[in-house]
Structure formats: C-alpha cells, structure tokens
Amino acid sequence: MTDREKSIVIVSVFTAKGDMIELEKSIKLALEKGVTVNEIKESMIQLYAYCGFPRSLNALGILFKIIRNILSEGR
C-alpha cells in the first residue's frame, strides 16, 4: 500500500469509529500526503452504508471545516 492509500484507510477507520478528534488529525495528514478532497469525500460517502449516515455526515462536517480553514488561510 502507498502512503496515500494508507491515509484513506486511516480516515475510514476513524470515520467508522466516530472518533472525530483523531479523524480531524488524519484528514490533515492525508491531505499533506496528497490525498485529494474528493477522494476523502467519496470514501466517507461510501461508508454511510456500512457505519451509518450520522457518522458519515459528522465526518463530512469535519472535512468541510478543514477545507474552510485551509481556504481562509489562503492555501
């Protein structure tokens, strides 16, 4: 597995567990490793069927919060 693939797996694990604190950290690391926002978003959308809509929706909220912060910083 590449680092990017491992990052997607880690994001998926924390999404499934509902661990939003670790999820936020793992999303930031995944983005640094070159995972795209769309790849992260798609994995979260796929997960709703397996771990429930609320957890996926909460995870998407964390992702969008991170995106807003990145855009407000001008990166």
Tab-separated table of C-alpha atoms in Angstrom:
chain	number	residue	atom	x	y	z
A	1	MET	CA	0.000	0.000	0.000
A	2	THR	CA	1.145	3.507	-0.730
A	3	ASP	CA	1.128	6.254	1.901
A	4	ARG	CA	-1.892	7.790	0.183
A	5	GLU	CA	-3.812	4.505	0.352
A	6	LYS	CA	-2.875	4.021	3.998
A	7	SER	CA	-4.116	7.537	4.728
A	8	ILE	CA	-7.500	6.773	3.178
A	9	VAL	CA	-7.768	3.612	5.280
A	10	ILE	CA	-6.941	5.549	8.466
A	11	VAL	CA	-9.517	8.241	7.647
A	12	SER	CA	-12.066	5.477	7.031
A	13	VAL	CA	-11.285	3.786	10.350
A	14	PHE	CA	-11.801	6.966	12.374
A	15	THR	CA	-14.964	7.738	10.416
A	16	ALA	CA	-16.336	4.271	11.207
A	17	LYS	CA	-15.370	4.573	14.883
A	18	GLY	CA	-16.902	8.036	15.143
A	19	ASP	CA	-13.650	9.408	16.604
A	20	MET	CA	-13.868	12.980	15.336
A	21	ILE	CA	-10.739	14.218	17.129
A	22	GLU	CA	-8.488	11.610	15.520
A	23	LEU	CA	-10.396	11.937	12.251
A	24	GLU	CA	-9.530	15.618	12.006
A	25	LYS	CA	-5.840	14.844	12.516
A	26	SER	CA	-5.909	12.013	9.994
A	27	ILE	CA	-7.656	14.133	7.343
A	28	LYS	CA	-4.998	16.825	7.663
A	29	LEU	CA	-2.243	14.218	7.331
A	30	ALA	CA	-3.983	12.615	4.353
A	31	LEU	CA	-4.177	15.962	2.569
A	32	GLU	CA	-0.469	16.522	3.259
A	33	LYS	CA	0.277	13.104	1.719
A	34	GLY	CA	-1.517	14.054	-1.489
A	35	VAL	CA	-4.949	12.537	-0.986
A	36	THR	CA	-7.494	14.771	-2.693
A	37	VAL	CA	-10.550	16.241	-1.020
A	38	ASN	CA	-12.736	14.314	-3.470
A	39	GLU	CA	-11.070	11.003	-2.570
A	40	ILE	CA	-11.700	11.620	1.131
A	41	LYS	CA	-15.265	12.756	0.479
A	42	GLU	CA	-16.027	9.714	-1.691
A	43	SER	CA	-14.718	7.318	0.954
A	44	MET	CA	-16.957	8.959	3.563
A	45	ILE	CA	-19.972	8.756	1.271
A	46	GLN	CA	-19.327	5.045	0.662
A	47	LEU	CA	-19.006	4.408	4.399
A	48	TYR	CA	-22.500	5.626	5.268
A	49	ALA	CA	-23.955	2.306	4.098
A	50	TYR	CA	-21.689	0.391	6.464
A	51	CYS	CA	-21.319	2.572	9.556
A	52	GLY	CA	-24.416	4.709	9.395
A	53	PHE	CA	-25.429	8.028	7.960
A	54	PRO	CA	-24.806	10.060	11.162
A	55	ARG	CA	-21.131	9.066	11.381
A	56	SER	CA	-20.541	9.788	7.710
A	57	LEU	CA	-22.353	13.103	7.984
A	58	ASN	CA	-20.288	14.085	11.043
A	59	ALA	CA	-17.110	13.109	9.193
A	60	LEU	CA	-18.103	15.203	6.179
A	61	GLY	CA	-18.682	18.121	8.557
A	62	ILE	CA	-15.114	17.770	9.846
A	63	LEU	CA	-13.786	17.595	6.274
A	64	PHE	CA	-15.672	20.747	5.265
A	65	LYS	CA	-14.448	22.552	8.394
A	66	ILE	CA	-10.855	21.723	7.455
A	67	ILE	CA	-11.442	22.893	3.875
A	68	ARG	CA	-12.913	26.197	5.112
A	69	ASN	CA	-9.878	26.728	7.360
A	70	ILE	CA	-7.466	25.989	4.519
A	71	LEU	CA	-9.295	28.380	2.184
A	72	SER	CA	-9.457	31.136	4.797
A	73	GLU	CA	-5.689	30.824	5.298
A	74	GLY	CA	-5.210	31.216	1.548
A	75	ARG	CA	-3.521	27.857	0.956
